[in-house]
Amino acid sequence: MVTHDKVKVAVVGASGYSGIEAVRILASHPFVELSVLTSEHYAGREVADVYRHMAGVDLPPFEELRPDLVQDRAEVVLSCLPETVGTAHTAELIKAGLKVVDLSADFRFKDAAQFRATYGIEHPAPQLLAEAVYGLSEFHRHELREARLVATPGCFPTGALLALLPLIRRDLIEPSSIIIDAKSGTTGARRAASIEQLFAEVNENFRAYKVGNHRHVPEMEQEISAALGRDIALLFVPHLLPITRGLLSSIFMRPRSGTTESDVHAAFEASFAKSRFVRILKPGELPELRNVRATNFCELAFILDRRSETLLVITAIDNLGKGASGQAIQNMNLMLGYDEAAGLLAAAPVP
């Protein structure tokens, strides 16, 4: 049911990168009242005292997370807590009748054994895995409208799956040939002290990391395997860019015999004809991070190279936007029956 009454939304873990980005977007959302903001580090402090760019915006102060208080003061929760930290809280909130959009990996896997294999611990709330909707908005709109728990995809899977699922669904590529080369800004990691994230380590540097064991690989394999109807193994190579935010993915694959440029373009058009946030670029144009910075948009382009018999698809997203908080809010809009673009149509700040 569509309603324009303001819904009370809590952001838990609101002082991390994805949390404060969600606060920034929701502060100007036409149908939302931010009612609760939690932060274990900054409980009791005003948001503008920690993040001065939010000065002048009417916001509640940070407070400690107590699910009983959240239940009384919110209808929807965006959970921006790290993996396993908020799982028990989410289970409690769902039981109390609230809707939850989770930005961690806690509910992305359908199989508790896969979660255990990826994160090395037993899942704290396995009873919720079956009902959690994987929140890749463009491919799960119907399920999202009925959901009470949404697992927002990781940033790397979002950039890759938007490129791959349209092609797989039309059987235009050889799935075993997929190679994903992705490059992300430093906010792809958590807002926590880390030697690898120090300025002197990142500046004027460029490196691959976690090749062969990145935690997003099983997530991508799960979604692609579901589309294929059989299991698949992917080669994924993530890189760290010396920039704050943005994610550029170059995906290489072998086209099926007879696949044409028209076939590829038609696949993307069919998948994204109703999508407000995926821009299929004109021939000769290539995605750039600055065009999607601080937005929920994805730029997408492809090149079918006949000389090497390779199909290359490139996507650009903001890892905190379409790769995290923006997509979470798009999912929230769908859950509540709003226009999915509500609060999300601001243009990128270029230059």
XYZ file of C-alpha atoms in Angstrom:
351
model
C 0.000 0.000 0.000
C 1.421 3.388 -0.989
C 1.336 6.036 1.715
C 3.096 9.359 2.032
C 2.870 9.515 5.817
C 6.368 9.769 7.234
C 7.697 6.450 8.468
C 9.948 6.372 11.522
C 13.336 4.925 10.625
C 16.209 3.927 12.885
C 19.797 3.624 11.675
C 21.823 1.343 13.943
C 25.567 1.597 13.587
C 24.982 5.118 12.287
C 28.504 6.460 12.806
C 30.306 4.098 10.393
C 30.827 4.925 6.727
C 27.658 3.251 5.467
C 25.732 4.401 8.530
C 26.453 8.097 8.197
C 25.877 7.884 4.438
C 22.431 6.425 5.153
C 21.782 9.265 7.607
C 22.844 11.849 5.018
C 20.475 10.448 2.395
C 17.547 9.832 4.739
C 17.792 13.321 6.261
C 16.263 14.691 3.040
C 14.003 11.736 2.211
C 10.458 13.027 1.645
C 8.705 10.188 3.479
C 11.092 9.441 6.359
C 11.581 10.690 9.900
C 14.900 9.667 11.411
C 13.864 8.659 14.915
C 16.844 6.695 16.308
C 20.576 6.780 15.524
C 22.827 4.406 17.439
C 26.586 4.372 17.874
C 28.558 2.466 20.473
C 31.520 4.845 20.091
C 29.638 8.138 20.180
C 26.565 7.461 22.336
C 25.333 10.671 23.946
C 26.903 12.983 21.378
C 25.208 15.091 18.727
C 25.785 13.902 15.156
C 27.234 17.274 14.105
C 29.843 17.041 16.888
C 31.232 13.928 15.214
C 30.396 14.710 11.578
C 30.487 18.473 11.099
C 29.138 18.215 7.544
C 25.774 17.323 9.132
C 25.619 20.587 11.102
C 22.306 22.379 10.641
C 20.416 19.161 9.924
C 17.769 18.302 12.515
C 18.815 14.873 13.781
C 18.462 12.890 17.011
C 21.721 12.356 18.931
C 23.706 9.153 18.817
C 22.729 6.670 21.517
C 23.563 3.135 22.525
C 21.738 0.303 20.826
C 18.884 -1.109 22.858
C 16.432 -3.126 20.757
C 13.580 -2.507 23.212
C 13.910 1.262 22.731
C 14.231 0.946 18.967
C 11.031 -1.121 18.882
C 9.119 1.665 20.606
C 10.404 4.480 18.380
C 10.851 3.049 14.870
C 8.970 1.077 12.248
C 11.906 0.326 9.952
C 15.555 -0.278 10.816
C 18.625 0.079 8.619
C 21.285 -2.047 10.284
C 24.791 -0.850 9.419
C 26.575 -2.980 11.995
C 29.453 -5.326 11.094
C 28.906 -9.037 10.439
C 27.469 -10.962 13.429
C 27.419 -7.848 15.654
C 23.804 -6.990 14.927
C 22.386 -10.419 14.104
C 20.735 -11.071 17.459
C 19.356 -7.525 17.522
C 17.890 -8.016 14.051
C 16.193 -11.233 15.108
C 14.673 -9.449 18.097
C 13.450 -6.534 15.972
C 11.907 -8.830 13.358
C 10.123 -10.744 16.112
C 8.732 -7.436 17.411
C 7.226 -6.690 13.994
C 9.718 -4.193 12.578
C 11.082 -4.298 9.044
C 14.871 -4.530 8.779
C 17.237 -3.737 5.924
C 20.603 -5.229 6.835
C 23.823 -3.939 5.222
C 26.130 -6.624 6.603
C 26.599 -10.109 5.167
C 24.608 -11.709 7.982
C 21.598 -12.646 5.848
C 22.972 -12.772 2.289
C 23.621 -16.519 2.306
C 20.742 -18.957 2.085
C 22.893 -21.718 3.567
C 24.135 -21.499 7.165
C 26.988 -23.853 6.248
C 28.201 -21.365 3.634
C 28.131 -18.602 6.231
C 30.175 -20.781 8.584
C 32.681 -21.591 5.830
C 33.064 -17.915 4.896
C 33.143 -16.298 8.344
C 34.378 -19.145 10.525
C 31.487 -19.107 13.012
C 28.021 -20.551 13.338
C 25.252 -18.254 12.152
C 23.597 -16.564 15.169
C 20.073 -16.598 13.653
C 19.872 -19.336 10.989
C 16.060 -19.425 11.201
C 15.923 -16.098 9.326
C 18.109 -17.054 6.354
C 15.334 -18.634 4.314
C 13.068 -15.596 4.426
C 15.675 -12.856 3.925
C 15.372 -11.302 0.459
C 18.633 -10.642 -1.373
C 18.365 -6.927 -2.026
C 19.727 -6.513 -5.533
C 16.846 -4.160 -6.235
C 16.688 -4.462 -10.027
C 16.235 -8.236 -9.898
C 14.101 -8.746 -6.783
C 11.480 -5.985 -6.849
C 8.521 -8.316 -6.348
C 10.040 -10.115 -3.352
C 11.202 -6.831 -1.817
C 7.656 -5.449 -1.792
C 6.625 -8.341 0.458
C 9.774 -8.563 2.597
C 10.262 -7.892 6.260
C 14.006 -8.670 6.178
C 16.333 -7.612 3.355
C 20.001 -8.493 2.934
C 21.606 -5.654 0.999
C 24.324 -7.036 -1.330
C 27.990 -6.236 -0.924
C 29.501 -3.529 -3.122
C 31.640 -5.859 -5.252
C 28.739 -8.268 -5.926
C 26.470 -5.367 -6.885
C 28.907 -4.067 -9.497
C 29.466 -7.544 -10.918
C 25.931 -8.957 -10.809
C 24.380 -5.978 -12.583
C 26.745 -6.795 -15.454
C 26.399 -10.567 -15.423
C 22.824 -11.555 -14.595
C 21.237 -10.105 -17.757
C 23.703 -12.058 -19.913
C 23.354 -15.290 -17.965
C 19.567 -15.145 -18.072
C 19.697 -15.002 -21.889
C 22.469 -17.612 -22.124
C 24.768 -15.252 -24.060
C 28.067 -16.173 -22.370
C 30.171 -19.123 -21.263
C 29.821 -18.877 -17.450
C 33.042 -20.795 -16.778
C 35.013 -18.050 -18.546
C 34.017 -15.189 -16.201
C 36.859 -13.127 -14.724
C 35.964 -10.185 -12.469
C 38.563 -7.434 -12.037
C 37.287 -4.807 -9.584
C 38.788 -1.691 -8.011
C 37.382 0.039 -4.946
C 38.064 3.125 -2.857
C 39.176 2.919 0.748
C 35.701 3.349 2.260
C 35.023 -0.208 1.091
C 36.649 -1.164 4.380
C 35.199 -0.337 7.775
C 35.809 2.922 9.623
C 38.408 1.408 11.927
C 42.133 1.712 12.471
C 44.124 -0.493 10.087
C 47.715 -0.343 8.875
C 46.635 -1.253 5.344
C 44.337 1.774 5.278
C 46.865 4.361 6.450
C 47.423 7.286 4.067
C 51.084 6.399 3.559
C 50.107 2.830 2.628
C 47.360 3.808 0.168
C 48.515 7.091 -1.343
C 50.443 6.778 -4.636
C 49.893 3.038 -4.470
C 47.665 0.474 -6.156
C 47.415 -3.159 -5.150
C 45.391 -6.311 -5.419
C 44.321 -8.009 -2.190
C 42.579 -11.153 -0.927
C 42.829 -12.814 -4.329
C 41.189 -16.223 -4.122
C 39.741 -15.743 -0.639
C 37.671 -12.563 -0.668
C 34.463 -12.913 1.375
C 32.304 -11.589 -1.476
C 33.164 -14.472 -3.820
C 30.710 -16.997 -2.287
C 27.996 -14.333 -2.415
C 28.532 -13.763 -6.138
C 28.750 -17.500 -6.785
C 25.481 -18.071 -4.920
C 23.559 -15.573 -7.047
C 25.082 -16.610 -10.372
C 24.629 -20.301 -9.567
C 20.974 -19.650 -8.766
C 20.514 -17.948 -12.143
C 22.301 -20.801 -13.928
C 20.656 -23.625 -12.064
C 24.037 -25.165 -11.253
C 27.113 -24.376 -9.181
C 29.877 -22.206 -10.585
C 33.323 -21.063 -9.415
C 34.489 -17.517 -10.176
C 37.871 -15.831 -10.440
C 37.626 -12.491 -8.644
C 40.513 -10.035 -8.267
C 39.800 -7.012 -6.031
C 42.097 -3.975 -5.966
C 42.406 -1.000 -3.624
C 42.340 2.401 -5.294
C 43.951 5.438 -3.615
C 40.600 7.259 -3.542
C 37.910 7.663 -0.913
C 34.893 6.191 -2.659
C 33.914 4.516 -5.916
C 34.042 1.034 -7.454
C 34.898 0.205 -11.065
C 34.429 -3.393 -12.228
C 35.771 -4.850 -15.479
C 34.224 -8.250 -16.193
C 35.712 -10.433 -18.928
C 33.938 -13.448 -20.424
C 33.644 -15.583 -23.518
C 30.458 -14.990 -25.563
C 28.447 -17.935 -26.818
C 28.932 -18.711 -30.485
C 26.727 -16.386 -32.490
C 26.246 -13.767 -29.761
C 26.056 -10.287 -31.315
C 26.324 -6.757 -29.979
C 22.588 -6.419 -30.565
C 21.979 -9.495 -28.396
C 24.030 -8.047 -25.550
C 22.401 -4.635 -25.783
C 18.938 -6.210 -25.867
C 19.732 -8.231 -22.732
C 20.670 -5.110 -20.796
C 17.726 -3.130 -22.151
C 15.310 -5.878 -21.165
C 16.750 -6.128 -17.645
C 16.998 -2.402 -16.956
C 14.195 -0.833 -19.008
C 12.316 -0.013 -15.791
C 15.405 0.787 -13.740
C 15.911 4.359 -12.644
C 19.466 3.774 -11.533
C 21.239 1.790 -14.261
C 22.565 3.889 -17.147
C 23.416 1.890 -20.250
C 25.962 4.070 -22.007
C 26.097 4.826 -25.714
C 28.696 3.065 -27.911
C 32.080 4.725 -27.410
C 31.255 5.889 -23.863
C 32.834 4.212 -20.835
C 31.859 4.376 -17.142
C 33.633 6.852 -14.856
C 33.559 6.962 -11.072
C 32.998 10.697 -10.868
C 29.655 10.327 -12.669
C 28.235 8.117 -9.913
C 30.017 9.579 -6.878
C 27.704 9.977 -3.858
C 24.736 8.594 -5.843
C 22.753 5.383 -6.240
C 23.446 5.198 -9.974
C 25.333 2.561 -11.935
C 26.979 3.291 -15.272
C 27.315 0.279 -17.568
C 29.018 -0.245 -20.918
C 30.178 -3.238 -22.929
C 32.631 -4.047 -25.711
C 32.383 -7.223 -27.795
C 35.911 -7.742 -29.084
C 35.803 -10.112 -32.040
C 39.573 -10.274 -32.411
C 40.001 -11.952 -29.014
C 36.443 -13.362 -28.837
C 35.970 -11.619 -25.487
C 33.005 -9.732 -24.094
C 33.986 -6.988 -21.656
C 31.388 -5.325 -19.438
C 32.374 -2.348 -17.263
C 30.298 -0.987 -14.402
C 30.865 1.990 -12.129
C 29.069 2.500 -8.828
C 29.689 4.355 -5.597
C 30.595 1.712 -3.041
C 28.708 3.644 -0.335
C 25.794 4.472 -2.658
C 24.572 1.712 -4.960
C 27.090 -0.547 -3.215
C 25.657 0.002 0.270
C 23.449 2.730 1.759
C 21.830 3.964 -1.450
C 20.740 0.480 -2.453
C 19.563 -0.201 1.095
C 17.285 2.843 0.888
C 16.095 1.803 -2.579
C 15.165 -1.546 -0.996
C 13.454 0.218 1.900
C 11.396 2.274 -0.544
C 10.234 -0.903 -2.270
C 9.392 -2.579 1.054
C 7.224 0.377 2.053
C 5.455 0.805 -1.276
C 7.117 4.105 -2.143
C 8.618 5.106 -5.462
C 11.922 3.210 -5.321
C 13.785 6.390 -6.289
C 12.424 8.473 -3.394
C 15.248 10.471 -1.833
C 17.837 9.029 -4.229
C 17.791 11.138 -7.390
C 20.440 13.740 -6.516
C 23.054 14.119 -9.265
C 26.726 13.380 -8.673
C 28.796 16.368 -7.442
C 30.949 16.905 -10.558
C 33.651 18.148 -10.748
